[in-house]
Amino acid sequence: MQRVLKEKTEHKGPHERSQDILTSEGLIVNKRDYSGESTTDELELPLFDFGTITVATDNFCDENKLGQGGFGIVYKGLLVEGQEIAVKRLSKNSGQGVEEFKNEVRLIARLQHRNLVRLLGCCVEMEEKMLIYEYMENKSLDSILFNKEKRSLLGWRRRFNIICGIARGLLYLHQDSRFRIIHRDLKASNVLLDREMNPKISDFGMARIFGGDQTEANTMRVVGTYGYMAPEYAMDGIFSVKSDVFSFGVLVLEIVTGKKNRGFYHANQEHNLLGHAWRLWGVGKGLELVDPSVGDSYPPNEVMRCIQVGLLCVQERAEDRPTMSTVVLMLSSENALLPQPTHPGFCLGRHLVETDSSTSKQDESCTVNRVTVTMLDAR
């Protein structure tokens, strides 16, 4: 198949060859799938040959390894013209990864925003499938935010700029891009930081396109990460822009506190980060949430506004959460009057224990696809 394809494309220009190979891999789609139009939607996506990437990564040596996930390994590379790149190489043993690869190419090749990682091209050759991205000097947000030695690099001003940048990127996906995109896996490890610590949302392998007036969808295959998944998605497979909003709210609280929602449990009470933030907010002690490594040089009102926005985004009921356009407005306006949040949806990876017996409560748990969600009534 590859030989036939090569013979058919060897006399064509680079763009034509790219289109042929992408079409053979099912990566050229018809616009009718999403917008009702019937013309072919070609991708203006450069195709890198395997030899170029091999040289750029020094034969995929371990020294150039940036990270590893379910998709495969990510390598740092250097093109002959001096441009640094990040190469996401699909593992040959990754069955689901092939669909995620195709999904990411279809989506991110059409998206252009300063707070989304830029896809430079792909490599589809023999059994190799790779995505080539712009290189992010400061890697992922989680590698700094949750690192005791590095988190001090993120002062409050940088943290606030990261929160606002992620919000703008999500707003673009939900409202301002060609299609309405639901990311479905927004988390600290999927936010990359460039040389100036500007955030860029990455990893669109799980993303979905909504067409027309569609506002939500249902899936039998729940994908995502513990601690970031909205209750309605984890329990019922319902996802929408509001499930992304929930993930963003978790991310905001993690950025403020420097703590992970998954695995964070308050001493002797075993609350996750959302429950801990909700308790402190309720008794007027929200500033106690601020990561000590930030120091004292932060505007209290701005910090409290971020905490309140985070809690508004993680409210249990999807309809109570704000849209990203409202979130961007709330973050950018010092004088905006923000609504009071209701109790969050507590998404945990293990059983949650309530020790406060002064208020009656009801514990409701449900497990779907190995995801356990526990919710408790507000107090």
Tab-separated table of C-alpha atoms in Angstrom:
chain	number	residue	atom	x	y	z
A	1	MET	CA	0.000	0.000	0.000
A	2	GLN	CA	2.776	2.434	0.938
A	3	ARG	CA	4.690	1.588	-2.285
A	4	VAL	CA	1.634	2.173	-4.476
A	5	LEU	CA	0.953	5.407	-2.656
A	6	LYS	CA	4.551	6.509	-3.187
A	7	GLU	CA	4.410	5.758	-6.912
A	8	LYS	CA	1.214	7.769	-7.262
A	9	THR	CA	2.548	10.748	-5.364
A	10	GLU	CA	6.220	10.974	-6.341
A	11	HIS	CA	5.485	13.387	-9.215
A	12	LYS	CA	3.249	15.640	-7.164
A	13	GLY	CA	4.092	18.712	-5.147
A	14	PRO	CA	4.569	18.571	-1.323
A	15	HIS	CA	1.037	19.793	-0.599
A	16	GLU	CA	-0.549	17.283	-2.988
A	17	ARG	CA	1.496	14.426	-1.530
A	18	SER	CA	0.490	15.516	1.956
A	19	GLN	CA	-3.185	15.556	0.989
A	20	ASP	CA	-2.939	12.090	-0.626
A	21	ILE	CA	-1.356	10.472	2.414
A	22	LEU	CA	-3.695	12.201	4.841
A	23	THR	CA	-6.670	11.106	2.724
A	24	SER	CA	-5.420	7.511	2.728
A	25	GLU	CA	-5.318	7.622	6.525
A	26	GLY	CA	-8.872	8.943	6.741
A	27	LEU	CA	-7.732	12.396	7.854
A	28	ILE	CA	-9.403	14.407	5.086
A	29	VAL	CA	-13.040	14.755	6.041
A	30	ASN	CA	-16.086	16.155	4.348
A	31	LYS	CA	-17.460	19.408	5.706
A	32	ARG	CA	-20.911	17.876	5.691
A	33	ASP	CA	-19.918	15.993	8.842
A	34	TYR	CA	-19.947	19.211	10.837
A	35	SER	CA	-21.526	22.070	8.908
A	36	GLY	CA	-23.810	20.546	6.298
A	37	GLU	CA	-21.595	21.624	3.399
A	38	SER	CA	-20.545	19.102	0.770
A	39	THR	CA	-17.093	20.322	-0.314
A	40	THR	CA	-13.930	18.506	0.693
A	41	ASP	CA	-12.208	20.163	3.654
A	42	GLU	CA	-8.511	19.906	2.887
A	43	LEU	CA	-5.963	20.343	5.626
A	44	GLU	CA	-3.161	22.801	5.020
A	45	LEU	CA	-0.873	20.605	7.074
A	46	PRO	CA	2.795	19.995	6.196
A	47	LEU	CA	3.866	16.372	6.058
A	48	PHE	CA	7.290	15.564	7.545
A	49	ASP	CA	9.165	12.488	6.368
A	50	PHE	CA	10.370	9.965	8.903
A	51	GLY	CA	14.047	10.563	8.138
A	52	THR	CA	13.752	14.261	8.941
A	53	ILE	CA	12.202	13.540	12.325
A	54	THR	CA	14.730	10.802	13.070
A	55	VAL	CA	17.586	13.251	12.507
A	56	ALA	CA	15.815	16.005	14.443
A	57	THR	CA	15.383	13.807	17.531
A	58	ASP	CA	18.818	12.131	17.252
A	59	ASN	CA	17.112	8.824	16.487
A	60	PHE	CA	14.578	9.314	19.289
A	61	CYS	CA	17.268	9.139	21.958
A	62	ASP	CA	16.306	9.064	25.627
A	63	GLU	CA	18.054	12.399	26.245
A	64	ASN	CA	15.425	14.062	24.042
A	65	LYS	CA	12.476	12.439	25.770
A	66	LEU	CA	10.107	15.092	27.149
A	67	GLY	CA	7.375	12.879	28.539
A	68	GLN	CA	5.148	9.885	28.017
A	69	GLY	CA	1.422	9.243	28.061
A	70	GLY	CA	-1.197	6.818	26.803
A	71	PHE	CA	-0.615	8.064	23.268
A	72	GLY	CA	3.116	7.375	23.314
A	73	ILE	CA	6.353	9.275	23.916
A	74	VAL	CA	7.010	12.970	23.271
A	75	TYR	CA	10.509	13.947	22.111
A	76	LYS	CA	12.294	17.238	21.712
A	77	GLY	CA	13.709	17.792	18.226
A	78	LEU	CA	15.754	20.311	16.271
A	79	LEU	CA	15.157	20.787	12.561
A	80	VAL	CA	18.116	21.524	10.279
A	81	GLU	CA	16.994	25.140	9.935
A	82	GLY	CA	17.275	25.525	13.700
A	83	GLN	CA	13.617	25.357	14.733
A	84	GLU	CA	12.899	23.459	17.950
A	85	ILE	CA	9.971	21.057	17.835
A	86	ALA	CA	8.109	18.595	20.033
A	87	VAL	CA	7.385	15.226	18.436
A	88	LYS	CA	4.479	13.163	19.718
A	89	ARG	CA	5.144	9.608	18.527
A	90	LEU	CA	2.252	7.184	18.543
A	91	SER	CA	3.095	3.923	20.273
A	92	LYS	CA	2.687	0.946	17.936
A	93	ASN	CA	0.872	-0.857	20.746
A	94	SER	CA	-1.681	1.926	21.214
A	95	GLY	CA	-4.952	0.785	19.651
A	96	GLN	CA	-7.043	3.753	20.766
A	97	GLY	CA	-4.150	6.074	20.012
A	98	VAL	CA	-4.741	5.789	16.256
A	99	GLU	CA	-8.208	7.319	16.594
A	100	GLU	CA	-6.881	9.976	18.965
A	101	PHE	CA	-4.146	10.775	16.446
A	102	LYS	CA	-6.672	11.235	13.651
A	103	ASN	CA	-8.964	13.241	15.878
A	104	GLU	CA	-6.190	15.605	16.895
A	105	VAL	CA	-5.069	16.186	13.312
A	106	ARG	CA	-8.630	16.874	12.181
A	107	LEU	CA	-9.218	19.384	14.952
A	108	ILE	CA	-6.060	21.234	15.850
A	109	ALA	CA	-4.977	21.733	12.224
A	110	ARG	CA	-8.021	23.995	11.880
A	111	LEU	CA	-7.490	25.945	15.097
A	112	GLN	CA	-5.369	29.075	15.464
A	113	HIS	CA	-5.189	30.913	18.776
A	114	ARG	CA	-2.336	32.207	20.888
A	115	ASN	CA	-3.504	30.089	23.833
A	116	LEU	CA	-3.657	26.821	21.879
A	117	VAL	CA	-0.547	24.829	21.055
A	118	ARG	CA	0.325	25.061	17.357
A	119	LEU	CA	0.517	21.918	15.253
A	120	LEU	CA	3.338	22.285	12.714
A	121	GLY	CA	2.659	19.084	10.822
A	122	CYS	CA	2.549	15.319	11.035
A	123	CYS	CA	4.420	12.247	9.891
A	124	VAL	CA	2.488	9.283	8.493
A	125	GLU	CA	4.921	6.731	7.089
A	126	MET	CA	4.858	2.929	7.184
A	127	GLU	CA	3.605	2.128	10.701
A	128	GLU	CA	4.798	5.450	12.102
A	129	LYS	CA	2.351	8.175	13.065
A	130	MET	CA	3.686	11.345	14.657
A	131	LEU	CA	2.453	14.851	15.437
A	132	ILE	CA	4.933	17.721	15.284
A	133	TYR	CA	4.258	20.732	17.505
A	134	GLU	CA	5.926	23.989	18.360
A	135	TYR	CA	8.301	23.392	21.268
A	136	MET	CA	7.278	24.789	24.653
A	137	GLU	CA	10.359	25.771	26.659
A	138	ASN	CA	8.715	25.416	30.075
A	139	LYS	CA	6.945	22.142	29.294
A	140	SER	CA	3.637	21.507	31.070
A	141	LEU	CA	2.008	23.518	33.841
A	142	ASP	CA	1.928	20.558	36.234
A	143	SER	CA	5.707	20.089	35.959
A	144	ILE	CA	6.172	23.499	37.607
A	145	LEU	CA	2.988	24.057	39.621
A	146	PHE	CA	3.253	20.807	41.583
A	147	ASN	CA	7.050	20.807	41.906
A	148	LYS	CA	8.342	22.024	45.286
A	149	GLU	CA	11.575	23.327	43.781
A	150	LYS	CA	9.999	25.087	40.778
A	151	ARG	CA	6.612	26.382	41.942
A	152	SER	CA	8.154	29.604	43.242
A	153	LEU	CA	8.756	30.516	39.585
A	154	LEU	CA	5.022	31.054	39.389
A	155	GLY	CA	4.356	34.268	41.271
A	156	TRP	CA	0.809	35.523	41.517
A	157	ARG	CA	1.011	37.705	38.398
A	158	ARG	CA	2.113	34.724	36.309
A	159	ARG	CA	-0.558	32.494	37.832
A	160	PHE	CA	-3.262	35.040	37.099
A	161	ASN	CA	-2.036	35.442	33.513
A	162	ILE	CA	-2.078	31.655	33.105
A	163	ILE	CA	-5.659	31.455	34.403
A	164	CYS	CA	-6.782	34.227	32.029
A	165	GLY	CA	-4.927	32.693	29.078
A	166	ILE	CA	-6.519	29.281	29.587
A	167	ALA	CA	-9.912	30.985	29.851
A	168	ARG	CA	-9.377	32.790	26.541
A	169	GLY	CA	-8.267	29.567	24.861
A	170	LEU	CA	-11.379	27.743	26.055
A	171	LEU	CA	-13.604	30.634	24.977
A	172	TYR	CA	-12.124	30.336	21.491
A	173	LEU	CA	-12.837	26.604	21.418
A	174	HIS	CA	-16.388	26.975	22.695
A	175	GLN	CA	-17.496	30.077	20.835
A	176	ASP	CA	-15.051	31.789	18.495
A	177	SER	CA	-13.490	28.989	16.394
A	178	ARG	CA	-14.934	27.569	13.174
A	179	PHE	CA	-16.557	24.790	15.162
A	180	ARG	CA	-17.660	24.456	18.758
A	181	ILE	CA	-14.985	22.248	20.317
A	182	ILE	CA	-15.373	20.398	23.620
A	183	HIS	CA	-11.896	19.501	24.881
A	184	ARG	CA	-12.974	16.829	27.425
A	185	ASP	CA	-9.520	16.439	29.009
A	186	LEU	CA	-8.472	19.864	30.277
A	187	LYS	CA	-5.953	19.475	33.104
A	188	ALA	CA	-2.647	20.881	34.298
A	189	SER	CA	-0.567	18.424	32.268
A	190	ASN	CA	-2.399	19.462	29.091
A	191	VAL	CA	-1.521	23.130	29.521
A	192	LEU	CA	1.910	23.930	28.095
A	193	LEU	CA	3.998	27.002	28.931
A	194	ASP	CA	6.188	28.880	26.470
A	195	ARG	CA	9.360	30.835	27.257
A	196	GLU	CA	7.350	33.705	28.800
A	197	MET	CA	5.093	31.327	30.758
A	198	ASN	CA	2.155	31.979	28.441
A	199	PRO	CA	-0.296	29.031	28.585
A	200	LYS	CA	-1.278	26.961	25.565
A	201	ILE	CA	-3.960	24.273	25.734
A	202	SER	CA	-2.788	21.007	24.178
A	203	ASP	CA	-3.820	17.388	23.550
A	204	PHE	CA	-7.017	17.331	21.498
A	205	GLY	CA	-7.157	13.564	21.164
A	206	MET	CA	-10.343	13.348	23.240
A	207	ALA	CA	-11.941	16.529	21.885
A	208	ARG	CA	-15.295	16.542	20.102
A	209	ILE	CA	-16.920	18.908	17.617
A	210	PHE	CA	-20.451	20.185	18.167
A	211	GLY	CA	-22.362	21.296	15.093
A	212	GLY	CA	-25.129	23.836	14.603
A	213	ASP	CA	-27.124	24.457	17.749
A	214	GLN	CA	-25.932	21.322	19.546
A	215	THR	CA	-25.257	22.026	23.231
A	216	GLU	CA	-24.516	18.603	24.703
A	217	ALA	CA	-23.877	14.988	23.782
A	218	ASN	CA	-23.840	11.600	25.444
A	219	THR	CA	-21.231	8.875	25.300
A	220	MET	CA	-20.969	5.338	26.611
A	221	ARG	CA	-17.183	5.707	26.793
A	222	VAL	CA	-16.260	8.155	29.516
A	223	VAL	CA	-12.732	9.482	29.026
A	224	GLY	CA	-10.842	12.003	31.074
A	225	THR	CA	-8.893	12.319	34.283
A	226	TYR	CA	-9.894	11.793	37.915
A	227	GLY	CA	-10.400	15.076	39.692
A	228	TYR	CA	-11.208	17.098	36.574
A	229	MET	CA	-14.358	15.351	35.358
A	230	ALA	CA	-17.751	16.974	35.852
A	231	PRO	CA	-20.263	14.832	37.783
A	232	GLU	CA	-22.795	14.618	34.936
A	233	TYR	CA	-20.057	13.406	32.596
A	234	ALA	CA	-18.492	10.897	34.973
A	235	MET	CA	-21.859	9.432	36.002
A	236	ASP	CA	-24.046	9.744	32.912
A	237	GLY	CA	-21.607	10.317	30.050
A	238	ILE	CA	-23.126	13.749	29.299
A	239	PHE	CA	-20.586	16.277	28.088
A	240	SER	CA	-20.954	19.875	26.955
A	241	VAL	CA	-19.184	23.205	27.199
A	242	LYS	CA	-20.181	23.123	30.873
A	243	SER	CA	-18.129	19.963	31.503
A	244	ASP	CA	-15.095	21.844	30.173
A	245	VAL	CA	-16.033	24.735	32.457
A	246	PHE	CA	-15.948	22.350	35.419
A	247	SER	CA	-12.442	21.192	34.481
A	248	PHE	CA	-11.366	24.821	34.157
A	249	GLY	CA	-12.687	25.558	37.652
A	250	VAL	CA	-10.653	22.696	39.097
A	251	LEU	CA	-7.606	24.031	37.270
A	252	VAL	CA	-8.145	27.540	38.670
A	253	LEU	CA	-8.228	26.228	42.237
A	254	GLU	CA	-5.124	24.135	41.600
A	255	ILE	CA	-3.270	27.174	40.233
A	256	VAL	CA	-4.253	29.286	43.244
A	257	THR	CA	-3.308	26.630	45.795
A	258	GLY	CA	-0.476	24.769	44.087
A	259	LYS	CA	-2.269	21.562	45.112
A	260	LYS	CA	-3.718	18.752	43.011
A	261	ASN	CA	-7.419	18.088	43.322
A	262	ARG	CA	-6.816	14.395	42.863
A	263	GLY	CA	-5.006	13.104	45.919
A	264	PHE	CA	-5.500	16.238	48.050
A	265	TYR	CA	-7.194	15.461	51.343
A	266	HIS	CA	-7.492	17.878	54.233
A	267	ALA	CA	-6.039	16.515	57.451
A	268	ASN	CA	-8.451	14.257	59.365
A	269	GLN	CA	-11.355	15.107	57.038
A	270	GLU	CA	-10.315	13.623	53.706
A	271	HIS	CA	-11.879	16.382	51.624
A	272	ASN	CA	-10.570	16.819	48.132
A	273	LEU	CA	-9.375	20.256	47.034
A	274	LEU	CA	-12.843	21.370	45.947
A	275	GLY	CA	-14.357	20.472	49.301
A	276	HIS	CA	-11.491	22.149	51.143
A	277	ALA	CA	-11.844	25.345	49.082
A	278	TRP	CA	-15.620	25.340	49.556
A	279	ARG	CA	-15.259	25.095	53.338
A	280	LEU	CA	-12.713	27.897	53.632
A	281	TRP	CA	-14.685	30.107	51.271
A	282	GLY	CA	-17.834	29.559	53.314
A	283	VAL	CA	-16.208	30.817	56.520
A	284	GLY	CA	-14.470	33.787	54.904
A	285	LYS	CA	-10.978	32.287	54.918
A	286	GLY	CA	-10.446	31.950	51.193
A	287	LEU	CA	-7.011	33.575	51.260
A	288	GLU	CA	-5.713	30.637	53.308
A	289	LEU	CA	-5.886	28.676	50.066
A	290	VAL	CA	-3.082	30.646	48.406
A	291	ASP	CA	0.082	28.672	47.733
A	292	PRO	CA	2.653	29.841	50.354
A	293	SER	CA	5.347	29.907	47.649
A	294	VAL	CA	3.548	32.905	46.116
A	295	GLY	CA	4.539	34.969	49.151
A	296	ASP	CA	2.567	38.001	50.275
A	297	SER	CA	2.853	40.032	47.079
A	298	TYR	CA	-0.599	39.458	45.656
A	299	PRO	CA	-3.782	41.577	45.480
A	300	PRO	CA	-6.287	39.916	47.855
A	301	ASN	CA	-9.322	41.029	45.860
A	302	GLU	CA	-7.959	39.505	42.656
A	303	VAL	CA	-7.133	36.238	44.404
A	304	MET	CA	-10.579	36.066	45.994
A	305	ARG	CA	-12.175	36.771	42.623
A	306	CYS	CA	-10.270	33.853	41.096
A	307	ILE	CA	-11.312	31.538	43.917
A	308	GLN	CA	-14.935	32.603	43.523
A	309	VAL	CA	-14.785	32.088	39.755
A	310	GLY	CA	-13.246	28.650	40.326
A	311	LEU	CA	-16.041	27.681	42.720
A	312	LEU	CA	-18.694	28.989	40.294
A	313	CYS	CA	-17.208	26.777	37.587
A	314	VAL	CA	-17.229	23.586	39.682
A	315	GLN	CA	-20.827	23.857	40.872
A	316	GLU	CA	-22.567	20.497	40.899
A	317	ARG	CA	-25.357	21.439	38.474
A	318	ALA	CA	-24.102	22.104	34.953
A	319	GLU	CA	-26.767	24.747	34.351
A	320	ASP	CA	-25.487	26.756	37.328
A	321	ARG	CA	-21.968	27.051	35.914
A	322	PRO	CA	-21.081	30.156	33.888
A	323	THR	CA	-20.113	30.044	30.220
A	324	MET	CA	-16.504	30.816	29.323
A	325	SER	CA	-17.523	34.208	27.927
A	326	THR	CA	-18.904	35.081	31.353
A	327	VAL	CA	-15.786	33.671	33.030
A	328	VAL	CA	-13.495	35.861	30.905
A	329	LEU	CA	-15.626	38.890	31.776
A	330	MET	CA	-15.571	38.093	35.499
A	331	LEU	CA	-11.800	37.622	35.499
A	332	SER	CA	-11.124	40.842	33.604
A	333	SER	CA	-13.479	43.135	35.508
A	334	GLU	CA	-12.398	44.331	38.945
A	335	ASN	CA	-15.808	45.784	39.691
A	336	ALA	CA	-18.029	42.991	38.385
A	337	LEU	CA	-20.525	41.709	40.949
A	338	LEU	CA	-20.087	37.940	41.002
A	339	PRO	CA	-22.902	35.570	42.026
A	340	GLN	CA	-22.451	33.383	45.069
A	341	PRO	CA	-21.479	29.801	44.201
A	342	THR	CA	-23.496	26.813	45.315
A	343	HIS	CA	-21.817	23.612	46.491
A	344	PRO	CA	-19.406	21.921	44.095
A	345	GLY	CA	-19.642	18.502	42.538
A	346	PHE	CA	-17.174	16.373	44.466
A	347	CYS	CA	-15.374	14.091	42.016
A	348	LEU	CA	-13.065	11.771	43.874
A	349	GLY	CA	-10.931	8.752	43.162
A	350	ARG	CA	-11.726	7.174	46.526
A	351	HIS	CA	-14.392	7.271	49.235
A	352	LEU	CA	-15.023	10.666	50.785
A	353	VAL	CA	-15.658	10.846	54.524
A	354	GLU	CA	-17.595	13.661	56.189
A	355	THR	CA	-16.772	14.190	59.863
A	356	ASP	CA	-18.972	17.214	60.546
A	357	SER	CA	-22.153	15.785	62.046
A	358	SER	CA	-23.789	19.146	62.738
A	359	THR	CA	-25.577	19.140	59.379
A	360	SER	CA	-27.636	16.348	57.905
A	361	LYS	CA	-26.268	15.060	54.641
A	362	GLN	CA	-26.949	12.523	51.969
A	363	ASP	CA	-24.162	10.561	50.288
A	364	GLU	CA	-24.809	9.497	46.735
A	365	SER	CA	-22.203	7.448	44.871
A	366	CYS	CA	-22.175	5.994	41.419
A	367	THR	CA	-19.474	4.164	39.506
A	368	VAL	CA	-19.335	4.334	35.713
A	369	ASN	CA	-16.428	2.888	33.735
A	370	ARG	CA	-14.283	2.707	36.890
A	371	VAL	CA	-14.921	6.360	37.713
A	372	THR	CA	-16.364	6.940	41.168
A	373	VAL	CA	-18.175	10.183	41.870
A	374	THR	CA	-19.378	11.155	45.319
A	375	MET	CA	-21.608	14.156	45.931
A	376	LEU	CA	-22.855	15.603	49.170
A	377	ASP	CA	-25.549	18.145	49.899
A	378	ALA	CA	-24.421	21.695	50.651
A	379	ARG	CA	-24.220	22.751	54.223
